[in-house]
XYZ file of N, CA, C and O in Angstrom:
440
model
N 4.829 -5.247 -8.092
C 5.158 -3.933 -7.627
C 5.765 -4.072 -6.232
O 5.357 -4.848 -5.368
N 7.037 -3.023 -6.090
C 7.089 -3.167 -4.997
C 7.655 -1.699 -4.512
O 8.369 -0.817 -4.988
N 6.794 -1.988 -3.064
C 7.509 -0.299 -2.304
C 7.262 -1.251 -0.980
O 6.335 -1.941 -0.554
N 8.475 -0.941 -0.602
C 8.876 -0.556 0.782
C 9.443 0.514 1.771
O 9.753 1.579 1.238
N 9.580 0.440 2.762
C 10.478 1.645 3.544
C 11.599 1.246 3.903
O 11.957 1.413 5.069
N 12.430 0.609 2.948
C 13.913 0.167 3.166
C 14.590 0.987 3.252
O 14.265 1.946 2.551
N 15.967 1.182 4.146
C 16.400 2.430 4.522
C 17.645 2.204 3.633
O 18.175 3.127 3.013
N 18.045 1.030 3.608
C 19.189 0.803 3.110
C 19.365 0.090 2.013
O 18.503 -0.782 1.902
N 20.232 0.117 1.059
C 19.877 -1.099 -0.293
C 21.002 -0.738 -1.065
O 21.501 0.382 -1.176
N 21.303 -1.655 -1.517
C 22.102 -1.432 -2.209
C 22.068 -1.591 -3.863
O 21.510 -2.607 -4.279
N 22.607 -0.689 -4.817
C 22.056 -0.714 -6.368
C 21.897 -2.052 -6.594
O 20.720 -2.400 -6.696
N 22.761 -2.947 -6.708
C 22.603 -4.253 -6.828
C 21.219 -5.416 -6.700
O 20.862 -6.396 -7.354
N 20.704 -4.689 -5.481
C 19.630 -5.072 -5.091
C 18.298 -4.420 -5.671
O 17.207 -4.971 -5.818
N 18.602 -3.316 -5.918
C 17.654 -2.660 -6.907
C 17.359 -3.248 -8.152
O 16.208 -3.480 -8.523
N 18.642 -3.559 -8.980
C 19.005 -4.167 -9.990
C 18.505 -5.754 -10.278
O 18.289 -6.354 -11.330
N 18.432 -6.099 -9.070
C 18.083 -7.829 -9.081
C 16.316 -7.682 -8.807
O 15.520 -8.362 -9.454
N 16.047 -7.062 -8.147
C 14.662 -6.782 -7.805
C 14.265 -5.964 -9.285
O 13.851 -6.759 -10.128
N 14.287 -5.342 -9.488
C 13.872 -4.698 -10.877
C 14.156 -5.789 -12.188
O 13.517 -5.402 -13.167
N 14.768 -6.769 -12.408
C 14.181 -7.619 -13.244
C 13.229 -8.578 -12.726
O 12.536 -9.176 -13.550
N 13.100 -8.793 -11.631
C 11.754 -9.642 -11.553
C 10.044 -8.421 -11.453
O 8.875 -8.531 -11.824
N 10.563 -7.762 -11.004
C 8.904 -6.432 -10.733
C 10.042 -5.267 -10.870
O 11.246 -5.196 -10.623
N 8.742 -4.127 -11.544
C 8.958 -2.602 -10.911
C 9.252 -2.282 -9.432
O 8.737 -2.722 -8.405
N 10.228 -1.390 -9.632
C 10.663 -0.971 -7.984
C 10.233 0.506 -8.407
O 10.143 1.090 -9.487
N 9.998 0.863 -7.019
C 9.137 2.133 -6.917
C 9.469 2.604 -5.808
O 8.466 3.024 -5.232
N 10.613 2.775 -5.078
C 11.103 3.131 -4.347
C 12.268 4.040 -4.214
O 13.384 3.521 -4.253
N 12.197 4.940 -4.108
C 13.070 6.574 -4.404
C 14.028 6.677 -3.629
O 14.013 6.636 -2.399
N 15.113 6.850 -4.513
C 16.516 6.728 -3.976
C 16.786 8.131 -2.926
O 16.622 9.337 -3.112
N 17.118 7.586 -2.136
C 17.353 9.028 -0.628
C 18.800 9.246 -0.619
O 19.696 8.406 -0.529
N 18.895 10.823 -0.754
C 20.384 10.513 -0.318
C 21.261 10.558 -1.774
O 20.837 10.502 -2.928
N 22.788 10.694 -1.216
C 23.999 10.704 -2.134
C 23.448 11.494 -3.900
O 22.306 11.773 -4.264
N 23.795 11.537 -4.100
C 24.032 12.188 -5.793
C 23.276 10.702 -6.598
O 23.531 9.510 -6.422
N 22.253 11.393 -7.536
C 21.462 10.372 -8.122
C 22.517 10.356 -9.502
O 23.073 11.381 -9.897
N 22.695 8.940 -10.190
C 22.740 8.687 -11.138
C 22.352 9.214 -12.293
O 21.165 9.001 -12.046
N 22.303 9.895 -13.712
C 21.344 10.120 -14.512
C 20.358 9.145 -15.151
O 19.408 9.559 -15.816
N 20.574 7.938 -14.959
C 20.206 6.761 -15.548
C 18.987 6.968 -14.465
O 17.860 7.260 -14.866
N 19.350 6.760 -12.741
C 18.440 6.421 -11.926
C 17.634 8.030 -12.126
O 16.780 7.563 -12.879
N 17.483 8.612 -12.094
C 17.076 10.266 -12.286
C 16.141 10.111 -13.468
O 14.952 10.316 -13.223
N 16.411 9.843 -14.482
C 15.066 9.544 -15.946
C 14.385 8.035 -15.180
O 13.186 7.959 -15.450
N 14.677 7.330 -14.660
C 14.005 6.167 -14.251
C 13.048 6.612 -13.212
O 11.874 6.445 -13.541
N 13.251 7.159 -11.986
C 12.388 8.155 -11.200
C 11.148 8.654 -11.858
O 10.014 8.514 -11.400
N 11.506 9.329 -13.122
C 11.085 10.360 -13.426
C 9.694 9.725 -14.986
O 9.007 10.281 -15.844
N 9.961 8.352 -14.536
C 9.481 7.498 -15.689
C 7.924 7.014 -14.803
O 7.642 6.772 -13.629
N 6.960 7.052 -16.485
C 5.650 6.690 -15.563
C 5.423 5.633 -15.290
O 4.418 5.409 -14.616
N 6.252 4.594 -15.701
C 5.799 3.458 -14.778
C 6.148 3.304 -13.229
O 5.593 2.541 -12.439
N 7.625 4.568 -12.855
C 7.574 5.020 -11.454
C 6.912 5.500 -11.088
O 6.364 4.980 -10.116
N 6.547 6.497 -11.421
C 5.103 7.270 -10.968
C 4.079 5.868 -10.468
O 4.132 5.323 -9.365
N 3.343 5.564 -11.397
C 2.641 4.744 -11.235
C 2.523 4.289 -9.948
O 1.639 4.378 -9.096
N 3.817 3.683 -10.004
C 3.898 2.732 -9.250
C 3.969 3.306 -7.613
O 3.475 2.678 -6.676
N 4.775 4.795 -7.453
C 4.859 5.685 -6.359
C 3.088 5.969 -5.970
O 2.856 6.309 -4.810
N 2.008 5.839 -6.843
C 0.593 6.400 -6.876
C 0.209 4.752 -6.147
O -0.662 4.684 -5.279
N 0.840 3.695 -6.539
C -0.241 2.581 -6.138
C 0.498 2.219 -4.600
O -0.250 2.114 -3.628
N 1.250 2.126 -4.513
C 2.238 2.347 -2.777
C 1.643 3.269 -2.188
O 1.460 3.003 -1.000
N 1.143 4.540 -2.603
C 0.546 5.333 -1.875
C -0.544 4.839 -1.327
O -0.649 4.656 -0.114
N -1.515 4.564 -2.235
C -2.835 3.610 -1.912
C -2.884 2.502 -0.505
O -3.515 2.343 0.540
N -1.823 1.926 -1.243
C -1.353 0.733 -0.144
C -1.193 1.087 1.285
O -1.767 0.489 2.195
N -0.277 2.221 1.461
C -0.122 2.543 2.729
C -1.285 3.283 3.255
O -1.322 3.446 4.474
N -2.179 3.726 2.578
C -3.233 4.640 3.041
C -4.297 3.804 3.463
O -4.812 3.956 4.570
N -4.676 2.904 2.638
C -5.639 1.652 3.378
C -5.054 0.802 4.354
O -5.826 0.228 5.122
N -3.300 0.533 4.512
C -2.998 0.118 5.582
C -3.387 1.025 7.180
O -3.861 0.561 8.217
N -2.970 2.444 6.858
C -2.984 3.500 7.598
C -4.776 3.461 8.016
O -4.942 3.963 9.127
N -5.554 3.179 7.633
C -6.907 3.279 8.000
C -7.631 2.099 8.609
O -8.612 2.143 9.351
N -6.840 0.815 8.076
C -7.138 -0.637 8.968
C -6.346 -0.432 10.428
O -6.871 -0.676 11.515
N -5.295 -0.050 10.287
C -4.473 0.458 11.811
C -5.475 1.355 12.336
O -6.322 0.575 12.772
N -5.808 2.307 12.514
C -6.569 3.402 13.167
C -7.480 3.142 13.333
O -7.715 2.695 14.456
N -8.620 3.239 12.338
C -9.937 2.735 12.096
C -10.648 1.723 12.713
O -11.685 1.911 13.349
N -10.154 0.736 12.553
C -10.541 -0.680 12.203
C -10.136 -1.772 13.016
O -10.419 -2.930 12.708
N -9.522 -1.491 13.988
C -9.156 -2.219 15.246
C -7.776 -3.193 14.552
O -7.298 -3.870 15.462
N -7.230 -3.368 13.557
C -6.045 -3.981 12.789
C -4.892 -3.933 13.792
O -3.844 -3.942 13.146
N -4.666 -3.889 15.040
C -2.962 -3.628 15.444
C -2.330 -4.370 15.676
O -1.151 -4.162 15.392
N -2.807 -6.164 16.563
C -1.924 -6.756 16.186
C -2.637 -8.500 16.016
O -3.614 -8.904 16.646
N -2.114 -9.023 15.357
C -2.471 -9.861 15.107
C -1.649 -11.407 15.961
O -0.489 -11.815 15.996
N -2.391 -11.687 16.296
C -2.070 -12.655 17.448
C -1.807 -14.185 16.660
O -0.920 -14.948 17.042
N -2.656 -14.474 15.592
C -2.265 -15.766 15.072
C -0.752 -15.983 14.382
O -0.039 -15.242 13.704
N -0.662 -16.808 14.681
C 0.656 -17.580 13.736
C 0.513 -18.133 12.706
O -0.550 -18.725 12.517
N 1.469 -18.129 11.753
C 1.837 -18.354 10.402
C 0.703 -17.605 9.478
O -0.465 -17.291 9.708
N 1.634 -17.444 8.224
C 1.246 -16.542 7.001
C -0.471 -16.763 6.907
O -1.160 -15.746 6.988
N -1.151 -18.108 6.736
C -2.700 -18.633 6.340
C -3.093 -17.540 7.201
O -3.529 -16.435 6.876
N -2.852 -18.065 8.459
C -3.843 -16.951 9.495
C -3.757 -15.347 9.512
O -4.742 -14.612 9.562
N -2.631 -14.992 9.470
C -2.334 -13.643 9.350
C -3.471 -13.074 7.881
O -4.352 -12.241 8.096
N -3.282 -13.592 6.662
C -3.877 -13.285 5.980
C -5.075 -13.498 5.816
O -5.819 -12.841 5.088
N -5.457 -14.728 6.685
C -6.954 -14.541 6.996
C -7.734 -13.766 7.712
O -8.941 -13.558 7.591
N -6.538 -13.111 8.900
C -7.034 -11.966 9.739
C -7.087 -10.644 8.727
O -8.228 -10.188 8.648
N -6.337 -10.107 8.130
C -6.048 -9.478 7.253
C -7.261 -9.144 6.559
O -7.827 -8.055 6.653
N -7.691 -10.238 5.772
C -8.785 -10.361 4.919
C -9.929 -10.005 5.721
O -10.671 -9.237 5.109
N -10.358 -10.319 6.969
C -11.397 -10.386 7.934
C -11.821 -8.745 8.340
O -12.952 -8.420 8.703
N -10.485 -7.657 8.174
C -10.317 -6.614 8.400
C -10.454 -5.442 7.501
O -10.778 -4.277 7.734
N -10.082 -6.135 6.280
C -10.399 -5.874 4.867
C -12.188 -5.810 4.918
O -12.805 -4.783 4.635
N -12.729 -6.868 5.255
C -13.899 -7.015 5.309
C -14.779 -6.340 5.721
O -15.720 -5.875 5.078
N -14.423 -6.173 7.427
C -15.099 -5.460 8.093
C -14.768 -3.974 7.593
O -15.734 -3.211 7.643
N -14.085 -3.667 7.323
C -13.988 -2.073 6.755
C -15.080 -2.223 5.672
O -16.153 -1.726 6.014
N -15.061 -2.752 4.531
C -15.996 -2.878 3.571
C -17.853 -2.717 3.781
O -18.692 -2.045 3.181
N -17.941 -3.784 5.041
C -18.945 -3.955 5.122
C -19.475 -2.233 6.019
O -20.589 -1.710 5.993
N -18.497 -1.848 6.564
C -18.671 -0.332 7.767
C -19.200 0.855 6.599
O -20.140 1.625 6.793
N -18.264 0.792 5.213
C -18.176 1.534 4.280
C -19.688 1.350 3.699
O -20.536 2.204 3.955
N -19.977 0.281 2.959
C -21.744 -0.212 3.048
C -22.181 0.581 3.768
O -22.198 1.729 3.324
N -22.496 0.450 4.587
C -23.416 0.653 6.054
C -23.338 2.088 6.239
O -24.219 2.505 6.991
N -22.748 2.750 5.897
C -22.626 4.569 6.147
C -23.429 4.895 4.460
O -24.440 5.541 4.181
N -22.505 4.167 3.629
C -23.277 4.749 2.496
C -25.036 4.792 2.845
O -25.803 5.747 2.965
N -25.295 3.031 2.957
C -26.723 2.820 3.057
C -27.439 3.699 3.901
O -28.626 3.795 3.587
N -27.094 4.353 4.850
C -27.659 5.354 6.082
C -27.753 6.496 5.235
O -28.822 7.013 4.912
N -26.520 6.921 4.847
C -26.458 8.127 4.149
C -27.705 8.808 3.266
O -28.128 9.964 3.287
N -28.190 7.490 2.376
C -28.738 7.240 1.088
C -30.730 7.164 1.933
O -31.890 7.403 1.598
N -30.187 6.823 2.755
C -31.704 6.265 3.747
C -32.311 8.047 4.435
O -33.360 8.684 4.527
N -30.692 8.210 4.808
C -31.671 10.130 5.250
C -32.181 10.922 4.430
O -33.106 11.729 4.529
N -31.145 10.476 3.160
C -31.559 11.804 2.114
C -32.606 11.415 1.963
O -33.178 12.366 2.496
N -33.864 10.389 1.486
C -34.746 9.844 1.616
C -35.937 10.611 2.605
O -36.986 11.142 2.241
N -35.464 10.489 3.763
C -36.540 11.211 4.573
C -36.494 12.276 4.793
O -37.377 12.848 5.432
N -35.427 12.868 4.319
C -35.389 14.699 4.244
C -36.310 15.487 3.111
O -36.637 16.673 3.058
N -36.721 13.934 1.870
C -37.223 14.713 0.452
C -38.826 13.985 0.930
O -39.680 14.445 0.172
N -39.332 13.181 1.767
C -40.107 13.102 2.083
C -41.377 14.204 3.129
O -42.482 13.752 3.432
């Protein structure tokens, strides 16, 4: 799958990228094709517009949240090990509210 925020592209590139993965990225601009217009409008676009959403929304919450802004190591291993580390710590924060959560209701029925 792929979504990006490419501003620019050209069909071609759509075309070459769409036989290797789904592109899910919505044409801006100029007069749509009818071909590209039922393809839009197709659920494996959808889909795919629903799982990009996701993506950017858990990106959007490791940025804010989660102290994620910049990552100081070099090369791809580390980046994605920081990545993962951030992934983590959100996970484990998410735990930890539930478990509290679950711990008051507890002493409220007590």
């Amino acid at each position: 799958m792929i979504g990006s925020r490419l501003l620019q592209r050209t069909e071609r590139d759509v075309v070459q990228t769409a036989r290797r993965q789904v592109v899910c990225i919505p044409q801006r601009g100029g007069t749509k094709a009818p071909e590209r217009e039922a393809y839009e409008k197709s659920r494996e676009f959808k889909d795919g517009q629903r799982f990009r959403a996701g993506i950017e929304g858990r990106i959007s919450v490791l940025f804010r949240g989660r102290g994620m802004k910049r990552c100081l190591a070099q090369g791809r291993e580390r980046f994605e090990l920081w990545v993962a580390a951030a992934v983590l710590a959100n996970n484990l924060m998410k735990i930890a509210a539930l478990l509290a959560g679950r711990s008051s209701r507890r002493r409220k029925a007590a």
